[in-house]
PDB file of C-alpha atoms in Angstrom:
ATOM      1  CA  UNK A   1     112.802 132.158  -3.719  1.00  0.00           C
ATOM      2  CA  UNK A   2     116.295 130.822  -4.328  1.00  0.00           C
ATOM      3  CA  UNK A   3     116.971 127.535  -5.847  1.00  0.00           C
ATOM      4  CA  UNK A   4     120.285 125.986  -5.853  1.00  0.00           C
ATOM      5  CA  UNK A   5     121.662 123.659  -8.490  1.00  0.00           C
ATOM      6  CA  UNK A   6     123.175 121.024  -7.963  1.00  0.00           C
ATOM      7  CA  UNK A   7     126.916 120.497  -8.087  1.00  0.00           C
ATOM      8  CA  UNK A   8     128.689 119.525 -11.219  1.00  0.00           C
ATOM      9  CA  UNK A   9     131.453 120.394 -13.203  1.00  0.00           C
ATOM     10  CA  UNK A  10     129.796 123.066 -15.226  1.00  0.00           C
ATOM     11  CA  UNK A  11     127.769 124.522 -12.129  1.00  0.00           C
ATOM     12  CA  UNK A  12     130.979 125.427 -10.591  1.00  0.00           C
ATOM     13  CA  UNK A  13     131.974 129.325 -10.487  1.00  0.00           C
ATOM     14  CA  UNK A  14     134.387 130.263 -12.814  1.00  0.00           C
ATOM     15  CA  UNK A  15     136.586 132.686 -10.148  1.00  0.00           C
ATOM     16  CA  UNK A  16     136.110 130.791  -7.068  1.00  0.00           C
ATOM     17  CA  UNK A  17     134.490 127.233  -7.587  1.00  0.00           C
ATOM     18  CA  UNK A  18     132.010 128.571  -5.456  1.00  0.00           C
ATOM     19  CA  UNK A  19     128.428 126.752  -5.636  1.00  0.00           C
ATOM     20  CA  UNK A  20     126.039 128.936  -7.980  1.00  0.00           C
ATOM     21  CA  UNK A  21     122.350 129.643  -6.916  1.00  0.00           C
ATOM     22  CA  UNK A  22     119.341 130.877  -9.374  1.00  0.00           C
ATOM     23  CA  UNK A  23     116.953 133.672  -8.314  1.00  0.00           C
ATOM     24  CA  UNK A  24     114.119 133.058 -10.588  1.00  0.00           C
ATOM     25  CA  UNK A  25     112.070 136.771  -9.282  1.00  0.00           C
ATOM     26  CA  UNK A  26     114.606 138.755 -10.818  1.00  0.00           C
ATOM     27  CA  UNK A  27     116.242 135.861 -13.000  1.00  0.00           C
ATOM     28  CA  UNK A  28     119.868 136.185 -12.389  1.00  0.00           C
ATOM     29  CA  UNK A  29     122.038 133.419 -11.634  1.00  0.00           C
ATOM     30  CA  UNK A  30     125.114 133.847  -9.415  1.00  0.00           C
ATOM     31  CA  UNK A  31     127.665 132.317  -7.405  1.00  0.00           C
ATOM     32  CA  UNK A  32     127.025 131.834  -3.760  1.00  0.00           C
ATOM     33  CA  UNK A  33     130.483 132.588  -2.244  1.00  0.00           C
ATOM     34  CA  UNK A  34     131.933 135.663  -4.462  1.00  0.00           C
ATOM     35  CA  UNK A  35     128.416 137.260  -5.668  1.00  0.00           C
ATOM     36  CA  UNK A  36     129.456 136.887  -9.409  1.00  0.00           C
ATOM     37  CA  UNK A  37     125.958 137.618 -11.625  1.00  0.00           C
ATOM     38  CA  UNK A  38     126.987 134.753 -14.164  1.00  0.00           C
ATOM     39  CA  UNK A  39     123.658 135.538 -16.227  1.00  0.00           C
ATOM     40  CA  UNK A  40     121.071 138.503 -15.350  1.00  0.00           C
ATOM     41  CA  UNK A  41     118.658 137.576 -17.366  1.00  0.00           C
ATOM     42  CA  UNK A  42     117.646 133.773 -17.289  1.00  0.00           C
ATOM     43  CA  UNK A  43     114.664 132.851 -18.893  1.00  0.00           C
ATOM     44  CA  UNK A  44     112.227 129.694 -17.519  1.00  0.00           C
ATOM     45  CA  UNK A  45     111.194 127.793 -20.236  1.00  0.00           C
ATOM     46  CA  UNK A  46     109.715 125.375 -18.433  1.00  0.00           C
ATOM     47  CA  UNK A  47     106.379 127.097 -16.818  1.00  0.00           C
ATOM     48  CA  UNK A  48     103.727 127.092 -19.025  1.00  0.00           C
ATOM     49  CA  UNK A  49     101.518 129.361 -17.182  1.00  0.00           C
ATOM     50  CA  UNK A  50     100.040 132.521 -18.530  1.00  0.00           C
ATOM     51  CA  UNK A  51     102.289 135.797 -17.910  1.00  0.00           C
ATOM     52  CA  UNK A  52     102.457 137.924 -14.924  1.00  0.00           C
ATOM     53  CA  UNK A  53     103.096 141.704 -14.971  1.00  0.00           C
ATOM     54  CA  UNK A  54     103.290 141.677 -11.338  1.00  0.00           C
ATOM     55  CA  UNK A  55     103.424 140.683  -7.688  1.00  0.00           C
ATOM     56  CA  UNK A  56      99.539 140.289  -7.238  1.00  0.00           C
ATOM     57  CA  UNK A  57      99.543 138.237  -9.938  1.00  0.00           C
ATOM     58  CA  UNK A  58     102.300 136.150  -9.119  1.00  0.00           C
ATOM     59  CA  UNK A  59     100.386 135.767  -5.572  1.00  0.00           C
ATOM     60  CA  UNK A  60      97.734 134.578  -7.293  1.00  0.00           C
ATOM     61  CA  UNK A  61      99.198 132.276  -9.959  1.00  0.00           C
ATOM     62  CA  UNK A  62      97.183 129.281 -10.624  1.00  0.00           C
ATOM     63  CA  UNK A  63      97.269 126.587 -12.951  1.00  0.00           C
ATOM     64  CA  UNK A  64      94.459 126.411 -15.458  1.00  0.00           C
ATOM     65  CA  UNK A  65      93.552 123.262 -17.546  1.00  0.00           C
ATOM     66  CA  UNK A  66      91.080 124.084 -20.806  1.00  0.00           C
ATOM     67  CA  UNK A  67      88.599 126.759 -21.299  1.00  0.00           C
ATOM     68  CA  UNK A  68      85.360 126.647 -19.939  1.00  0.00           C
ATOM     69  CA  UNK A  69      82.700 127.042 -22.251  1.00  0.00           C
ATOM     70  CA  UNK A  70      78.911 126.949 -21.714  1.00  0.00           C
ATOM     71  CA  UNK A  71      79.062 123.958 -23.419  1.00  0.00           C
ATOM     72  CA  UNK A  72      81.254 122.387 -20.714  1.00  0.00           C
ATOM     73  CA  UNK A  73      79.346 120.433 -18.056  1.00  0.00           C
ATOM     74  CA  UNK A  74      80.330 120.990 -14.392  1.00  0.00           C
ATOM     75  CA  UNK A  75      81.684 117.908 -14.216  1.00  0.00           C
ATOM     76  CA  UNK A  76      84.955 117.221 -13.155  1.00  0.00           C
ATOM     77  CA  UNK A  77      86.147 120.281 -11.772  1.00  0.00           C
ATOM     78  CA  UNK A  78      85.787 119.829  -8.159  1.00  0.00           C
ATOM     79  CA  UNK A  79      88.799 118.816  -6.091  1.00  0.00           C
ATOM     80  CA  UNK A  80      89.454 115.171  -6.540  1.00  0.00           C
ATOM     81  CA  UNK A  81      90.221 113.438  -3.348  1.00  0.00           C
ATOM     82  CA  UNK A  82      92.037 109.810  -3.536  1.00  0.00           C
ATOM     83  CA  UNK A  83      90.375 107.119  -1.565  1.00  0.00           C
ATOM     84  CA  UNK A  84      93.241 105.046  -1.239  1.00  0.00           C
ATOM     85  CA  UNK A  85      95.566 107.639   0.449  1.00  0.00           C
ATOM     86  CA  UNK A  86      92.375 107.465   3.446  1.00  0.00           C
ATOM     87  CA  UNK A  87      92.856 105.702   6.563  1.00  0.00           C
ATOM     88  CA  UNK A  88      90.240 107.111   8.327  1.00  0.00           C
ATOM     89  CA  UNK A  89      86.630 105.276   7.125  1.00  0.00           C
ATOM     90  CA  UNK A  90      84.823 108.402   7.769  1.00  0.00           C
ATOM     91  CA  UNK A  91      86.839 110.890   5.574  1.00  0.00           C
ATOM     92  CA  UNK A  92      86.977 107.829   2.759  1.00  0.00           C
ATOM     93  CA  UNK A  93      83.280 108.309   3.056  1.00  0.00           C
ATOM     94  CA  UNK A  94      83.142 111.970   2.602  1.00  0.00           C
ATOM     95  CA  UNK A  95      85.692 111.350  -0.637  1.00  0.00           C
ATOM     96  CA  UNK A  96      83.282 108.666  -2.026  1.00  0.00           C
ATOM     97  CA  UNK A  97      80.134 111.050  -1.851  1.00  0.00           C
ATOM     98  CA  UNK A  98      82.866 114.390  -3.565  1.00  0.00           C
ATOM     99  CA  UNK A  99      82.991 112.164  -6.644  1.00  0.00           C
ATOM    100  CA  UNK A 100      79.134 111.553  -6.993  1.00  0.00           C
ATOM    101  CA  UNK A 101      77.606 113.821  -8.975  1.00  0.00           C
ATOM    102  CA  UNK A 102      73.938 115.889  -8.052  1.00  0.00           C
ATOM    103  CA  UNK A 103      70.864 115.321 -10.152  1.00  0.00           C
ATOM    104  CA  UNK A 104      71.357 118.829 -11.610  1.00  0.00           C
ATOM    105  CA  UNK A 105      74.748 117.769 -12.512  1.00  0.00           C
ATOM    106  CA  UNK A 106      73.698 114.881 -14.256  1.00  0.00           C
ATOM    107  CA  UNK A 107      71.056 116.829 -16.068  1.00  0.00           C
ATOM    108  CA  UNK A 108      73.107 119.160 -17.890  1.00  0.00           C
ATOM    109  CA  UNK A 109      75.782 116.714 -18.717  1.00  0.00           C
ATOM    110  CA  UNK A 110      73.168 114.581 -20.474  1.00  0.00           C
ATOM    111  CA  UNK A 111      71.429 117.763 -22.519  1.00  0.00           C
ATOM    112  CA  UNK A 112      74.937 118.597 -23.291  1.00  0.00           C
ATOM    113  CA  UNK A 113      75.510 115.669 -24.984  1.00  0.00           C
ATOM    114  CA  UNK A 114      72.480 115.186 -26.619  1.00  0.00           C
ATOM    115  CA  UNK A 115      72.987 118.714 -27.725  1.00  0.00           C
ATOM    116  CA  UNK A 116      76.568 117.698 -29.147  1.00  0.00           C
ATOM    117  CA  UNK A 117      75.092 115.090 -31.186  1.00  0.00           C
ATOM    118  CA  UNK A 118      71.989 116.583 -32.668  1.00  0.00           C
ATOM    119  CA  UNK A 119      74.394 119.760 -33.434  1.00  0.00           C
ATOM    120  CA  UNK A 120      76.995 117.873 -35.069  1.00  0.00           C
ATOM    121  CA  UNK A 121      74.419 115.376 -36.771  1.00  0.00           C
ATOM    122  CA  UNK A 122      72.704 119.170 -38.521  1.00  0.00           C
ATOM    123  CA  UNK A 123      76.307 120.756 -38.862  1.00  0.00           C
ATOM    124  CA  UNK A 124      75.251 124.018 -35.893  1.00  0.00           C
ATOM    125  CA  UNK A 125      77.483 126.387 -35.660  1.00  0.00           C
ATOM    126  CA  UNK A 126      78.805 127.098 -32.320  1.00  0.00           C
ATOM    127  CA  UNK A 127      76.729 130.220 -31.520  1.00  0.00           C
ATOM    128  CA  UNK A 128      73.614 127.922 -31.929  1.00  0.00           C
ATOM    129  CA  UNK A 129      74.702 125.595 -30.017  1.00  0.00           C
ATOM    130  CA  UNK A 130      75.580 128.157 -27.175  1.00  0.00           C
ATOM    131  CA  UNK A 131      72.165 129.668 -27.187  1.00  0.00           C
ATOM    132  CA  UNK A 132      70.434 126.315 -26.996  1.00  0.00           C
ATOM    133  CA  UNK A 133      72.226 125.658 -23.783  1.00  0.00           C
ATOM    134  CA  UNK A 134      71.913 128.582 -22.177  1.00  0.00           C
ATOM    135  CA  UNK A 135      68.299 128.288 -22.456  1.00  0.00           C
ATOM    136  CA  UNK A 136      68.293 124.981 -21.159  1.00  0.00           C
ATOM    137  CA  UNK A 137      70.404 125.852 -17.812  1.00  0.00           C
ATOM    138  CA  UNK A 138      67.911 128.637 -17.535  1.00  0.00           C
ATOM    139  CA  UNK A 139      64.915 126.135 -17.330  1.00  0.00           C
ATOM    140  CA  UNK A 140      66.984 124.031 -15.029  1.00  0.00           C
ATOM    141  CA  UNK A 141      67.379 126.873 -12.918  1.00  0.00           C
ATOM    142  CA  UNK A 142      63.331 127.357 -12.870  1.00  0.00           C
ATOM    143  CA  UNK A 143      62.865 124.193 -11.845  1.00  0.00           C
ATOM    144  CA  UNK A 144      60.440 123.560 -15.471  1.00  0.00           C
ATOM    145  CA  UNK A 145      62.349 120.461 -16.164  1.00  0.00           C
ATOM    146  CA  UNK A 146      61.221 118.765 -13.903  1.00  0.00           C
ATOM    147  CA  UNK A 147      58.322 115.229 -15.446  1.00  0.00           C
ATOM    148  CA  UNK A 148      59.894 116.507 -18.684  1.00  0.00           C
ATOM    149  CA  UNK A 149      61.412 114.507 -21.187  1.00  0.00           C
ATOM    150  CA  UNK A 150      65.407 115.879 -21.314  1.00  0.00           C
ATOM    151  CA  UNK A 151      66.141 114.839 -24.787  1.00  0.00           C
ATOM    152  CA  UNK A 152      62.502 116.240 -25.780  1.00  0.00           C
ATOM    153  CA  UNK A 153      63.278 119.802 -24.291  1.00  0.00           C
ATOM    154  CA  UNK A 154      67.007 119.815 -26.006  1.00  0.00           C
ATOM    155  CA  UNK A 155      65.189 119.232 -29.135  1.00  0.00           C
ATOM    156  CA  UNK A 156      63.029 122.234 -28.691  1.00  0.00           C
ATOM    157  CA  UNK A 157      65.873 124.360 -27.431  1.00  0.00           C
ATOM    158  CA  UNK A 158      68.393 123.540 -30.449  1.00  0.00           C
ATOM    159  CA  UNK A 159      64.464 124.421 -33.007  1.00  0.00           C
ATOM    160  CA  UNK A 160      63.713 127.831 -31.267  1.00  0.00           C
ATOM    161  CA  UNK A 161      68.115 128.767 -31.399  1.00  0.00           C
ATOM    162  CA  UNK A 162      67.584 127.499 -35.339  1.00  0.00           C
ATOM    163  CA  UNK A 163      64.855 129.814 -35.866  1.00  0.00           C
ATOM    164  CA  UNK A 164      66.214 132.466 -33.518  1.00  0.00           C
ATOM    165  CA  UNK A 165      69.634 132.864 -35.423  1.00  0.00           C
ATOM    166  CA  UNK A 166      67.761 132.274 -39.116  1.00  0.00           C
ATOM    167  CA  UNK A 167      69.264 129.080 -39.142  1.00  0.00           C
ATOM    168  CA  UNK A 168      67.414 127.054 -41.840  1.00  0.00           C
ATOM    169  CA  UNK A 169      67.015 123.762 -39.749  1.00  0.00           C
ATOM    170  CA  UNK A 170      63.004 122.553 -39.876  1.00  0.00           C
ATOM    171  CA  UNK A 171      61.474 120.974 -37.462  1.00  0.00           C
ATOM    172  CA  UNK A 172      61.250 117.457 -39.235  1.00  0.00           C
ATOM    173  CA  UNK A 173      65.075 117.689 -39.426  1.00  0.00           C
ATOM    174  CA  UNK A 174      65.275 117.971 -35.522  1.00  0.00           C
ATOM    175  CA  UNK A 175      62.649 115.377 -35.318  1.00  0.00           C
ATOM    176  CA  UNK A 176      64.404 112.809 -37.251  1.00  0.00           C
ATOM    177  CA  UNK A 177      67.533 113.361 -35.311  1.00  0.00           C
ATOM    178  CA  UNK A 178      65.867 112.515 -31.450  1.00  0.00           C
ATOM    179  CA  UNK A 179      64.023 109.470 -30.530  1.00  0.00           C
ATOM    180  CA  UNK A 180      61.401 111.775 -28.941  1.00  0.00           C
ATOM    181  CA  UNK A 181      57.769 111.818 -30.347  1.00  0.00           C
ATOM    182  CA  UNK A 182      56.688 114.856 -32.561  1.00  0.00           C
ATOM    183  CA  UNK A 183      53.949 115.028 -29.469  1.00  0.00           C
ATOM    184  CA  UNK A 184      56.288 115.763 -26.611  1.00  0.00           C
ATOM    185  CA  UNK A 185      58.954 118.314 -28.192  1.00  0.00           C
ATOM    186  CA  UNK A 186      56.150 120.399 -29.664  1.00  0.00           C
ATOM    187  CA  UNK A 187      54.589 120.244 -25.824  1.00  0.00           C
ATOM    188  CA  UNK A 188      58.093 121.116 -24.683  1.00  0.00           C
ATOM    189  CA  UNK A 189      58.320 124.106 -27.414  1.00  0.00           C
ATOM    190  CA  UNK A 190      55.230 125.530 -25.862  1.00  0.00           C
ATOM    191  CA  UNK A 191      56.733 125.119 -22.180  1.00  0.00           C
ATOM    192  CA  UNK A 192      60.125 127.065 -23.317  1.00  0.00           C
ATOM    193  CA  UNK A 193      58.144 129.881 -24.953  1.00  0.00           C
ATOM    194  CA  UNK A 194      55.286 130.381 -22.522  1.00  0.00           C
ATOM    195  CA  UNK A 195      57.368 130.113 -19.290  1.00  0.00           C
ATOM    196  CA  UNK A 196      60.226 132.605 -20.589  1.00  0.00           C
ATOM    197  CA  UNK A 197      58.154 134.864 -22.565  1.00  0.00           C
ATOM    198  CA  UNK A 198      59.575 134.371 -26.210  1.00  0.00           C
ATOM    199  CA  UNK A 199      58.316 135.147 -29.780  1.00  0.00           C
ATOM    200  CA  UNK A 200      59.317 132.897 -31.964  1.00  0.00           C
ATOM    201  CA  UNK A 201      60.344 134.453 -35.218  1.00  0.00           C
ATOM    202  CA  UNK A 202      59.216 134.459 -38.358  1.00  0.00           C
ATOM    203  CA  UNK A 203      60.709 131.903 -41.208  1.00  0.00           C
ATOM    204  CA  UNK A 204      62.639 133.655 -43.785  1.00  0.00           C
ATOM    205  CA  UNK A 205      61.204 132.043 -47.246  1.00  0.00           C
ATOM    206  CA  UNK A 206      63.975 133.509 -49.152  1.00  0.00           C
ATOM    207  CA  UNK A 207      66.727 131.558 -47.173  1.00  0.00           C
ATOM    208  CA  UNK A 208      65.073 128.168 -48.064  1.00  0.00           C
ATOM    209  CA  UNK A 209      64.898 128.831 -51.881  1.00  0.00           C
ATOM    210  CA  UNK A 210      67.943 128.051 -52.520  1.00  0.00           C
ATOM    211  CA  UNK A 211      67.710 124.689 -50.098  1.00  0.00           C
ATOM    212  CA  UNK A 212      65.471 123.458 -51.904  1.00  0.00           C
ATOM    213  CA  UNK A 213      66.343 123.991 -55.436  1.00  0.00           C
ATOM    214  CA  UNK A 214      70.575 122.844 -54.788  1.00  0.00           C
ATOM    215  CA  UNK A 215      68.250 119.359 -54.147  1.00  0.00           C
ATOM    216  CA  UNK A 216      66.046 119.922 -56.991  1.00  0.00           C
ATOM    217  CA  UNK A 217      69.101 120.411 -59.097  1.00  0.00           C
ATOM    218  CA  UNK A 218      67.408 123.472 -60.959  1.00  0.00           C
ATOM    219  CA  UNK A 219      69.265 126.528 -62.195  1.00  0.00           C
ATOM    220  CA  UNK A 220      70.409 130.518 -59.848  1.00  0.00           C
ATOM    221  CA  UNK A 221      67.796 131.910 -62.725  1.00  0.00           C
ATOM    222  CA  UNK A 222      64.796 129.943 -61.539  1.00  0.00           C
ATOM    223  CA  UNK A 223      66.224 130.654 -57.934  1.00  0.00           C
ATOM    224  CA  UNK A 224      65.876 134.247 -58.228  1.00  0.00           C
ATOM    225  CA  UNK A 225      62.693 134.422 -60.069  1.00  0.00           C
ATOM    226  CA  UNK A 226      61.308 132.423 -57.417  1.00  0.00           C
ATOM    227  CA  UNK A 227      62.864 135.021 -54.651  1.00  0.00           C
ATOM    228  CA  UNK A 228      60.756 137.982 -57.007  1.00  0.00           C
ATOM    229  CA  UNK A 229      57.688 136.741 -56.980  1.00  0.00           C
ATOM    230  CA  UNK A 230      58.079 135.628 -52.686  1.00  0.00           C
ATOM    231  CA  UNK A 231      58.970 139.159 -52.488  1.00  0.00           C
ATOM    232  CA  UNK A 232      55.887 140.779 -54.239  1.00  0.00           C
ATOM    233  CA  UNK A 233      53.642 138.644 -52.330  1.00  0.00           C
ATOM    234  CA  UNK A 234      55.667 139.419 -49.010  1.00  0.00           C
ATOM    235  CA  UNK A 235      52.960 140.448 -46.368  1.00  0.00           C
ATOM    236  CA  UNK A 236      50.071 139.408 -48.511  1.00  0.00           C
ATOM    237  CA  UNK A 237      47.047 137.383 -47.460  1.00  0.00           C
ATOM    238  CA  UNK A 238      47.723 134.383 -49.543  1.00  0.00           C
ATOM    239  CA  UNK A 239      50.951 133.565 -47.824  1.00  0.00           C
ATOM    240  CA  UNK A 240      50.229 134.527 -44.102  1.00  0.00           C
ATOM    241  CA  UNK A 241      49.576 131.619 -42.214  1.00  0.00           C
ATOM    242  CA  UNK A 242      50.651 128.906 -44.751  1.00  0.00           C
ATOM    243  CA  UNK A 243      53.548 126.400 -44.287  1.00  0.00           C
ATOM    244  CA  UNK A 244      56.882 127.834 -45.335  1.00  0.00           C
ATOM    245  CA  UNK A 245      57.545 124.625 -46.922  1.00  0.00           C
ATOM    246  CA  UNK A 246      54.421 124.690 -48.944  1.00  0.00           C
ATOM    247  CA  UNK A 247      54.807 128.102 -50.393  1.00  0.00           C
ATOM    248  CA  UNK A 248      58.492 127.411 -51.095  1.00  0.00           C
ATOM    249  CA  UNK A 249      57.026 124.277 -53.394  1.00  0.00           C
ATOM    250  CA  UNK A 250      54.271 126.237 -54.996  1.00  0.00           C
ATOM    251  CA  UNK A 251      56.746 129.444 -55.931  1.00  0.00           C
ATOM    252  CA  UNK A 252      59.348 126.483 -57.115  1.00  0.00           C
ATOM    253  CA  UNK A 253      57.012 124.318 -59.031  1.00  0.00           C
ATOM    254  CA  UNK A 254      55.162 127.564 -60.542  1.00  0.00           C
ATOM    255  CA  UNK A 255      58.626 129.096 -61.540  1.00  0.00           C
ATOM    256  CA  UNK A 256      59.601 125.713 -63.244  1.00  0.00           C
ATOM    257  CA  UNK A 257      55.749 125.273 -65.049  1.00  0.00           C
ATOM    258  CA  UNK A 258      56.777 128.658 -66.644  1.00  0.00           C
ATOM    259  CA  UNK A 259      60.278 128.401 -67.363  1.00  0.00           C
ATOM    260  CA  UNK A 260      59.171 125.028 -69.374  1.00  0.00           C
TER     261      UNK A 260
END
């Protein structure tokens, strides 16, 4: 490709006055009467593309907008088609149906964003939030969703990623943040583990110690006395099967009767 620029003063050849032309494949610029390379190695500055090593890659040079995520709907990235460029009724009817968006469509764009908000509301991180959504999409896909609350199912995603990742989010916490009913995300929490096969794991005690005592204002010494005596009674029959919350405040209060 050769792209001429237009004629000014400066653009003039400096031997002939010739007109100068740019080759931007091998970036030289040069005049177009005497051949004189006025600069063999020109630079465009104004591409922000990504680089290209090569001529398959230059064949296939596309422009990109932002990264795609799993946490990015599939909304949006279809051609867009202007109605008001359409004279024919028929095609402006095919461009109004492009921009409508299928039920699936709408599905995941409203558990993303109810995702969003519960995740920002708990402060997620990211990988949480990525594992709660791909979960999701893969109940979509089984058709599972279907009579199902969505914002009752997101819930129970975002609780099973929490407890997957030994992220120390309880299930009250979740709770308060939906309008759901305590009824249907537990029903939904079922659904997600039966129909995909998962264990949920076990609650780590130790990693809501300190939880509960930064809110109980009580010193790192009671805070790792309480973490020795969880540990000797690790596995035992006196814990198995309780509440984690519930042993946390017995080991907490006990600690604190003796330390008084």
């Amino acid at each position: 490709m050769i792209i001429e620029i237009e004629e000014n003063l400066s653009d003039y050849c400096i031997e002939c006055e010739g007109s100068i032309i740019y080759t931007p494949e091998i970036g030289e610029t040069v005049c177009n009467q005497c051949g004189l390379v006025i600069n063999e190695r020109g630079l465009d500055l104004t591409n922000s593309d990504k680089r290209i090593y090569g001529e398959q890659q230059y064949m296939n040079k596309k422009q990109y907008g932002s990264l795609i995520t799993p946490l990015t709907p599939a909304v949006g990235l279809h051609t867009v088609l202007l109605t008001k460029e359409i004279t024919n009724p028929d095609f402006r009817r095919v461009a109004k149906w492009n921009t409508r968006l299928t039920w699936n469509e709408k599905n995941i764009l409203i558990a993303t964003t109810e995702l969003n908000r519960i995740s920002s509301n708990l402060n997620l991180p990211y990988y949480v939030k990525v594992s709660a959504i791909k979960i999701y999409k893969k109940l979509n896909k089984m058709n599972i969703l279907k009579g199902r609350s969505i914002n009752a199912m997101v819930a129970a995603c975002i609780y099973y990623s929490c407890r997957k990742w030994r992220v120390n989010r309880m299930f009250i916490e979740i709770l308060e943040e939906t309008s759901c009913s305590e009824k249907d995300i537990r029903r939904c929490f079922h659904v997600l583990l039966n129909e995909l096969n998962l264990k949920v794991p076990a609650v780590d005690l130790n990693s809501l110690i300190p939880k509960y005592a930064s809110k109980l204002k009580l010193d790192r010494s009671v805070v790792n006395s309480v973490i020795m005596l969880l540990e000797s009674k690790k596995g035992s029959m006196f814990i198995m099967g309780k509440d984690p919350k519930g042993v946390c405040a017995g080991a907490l209060y006990l600690i604190c009767k003796f330390k008084i």
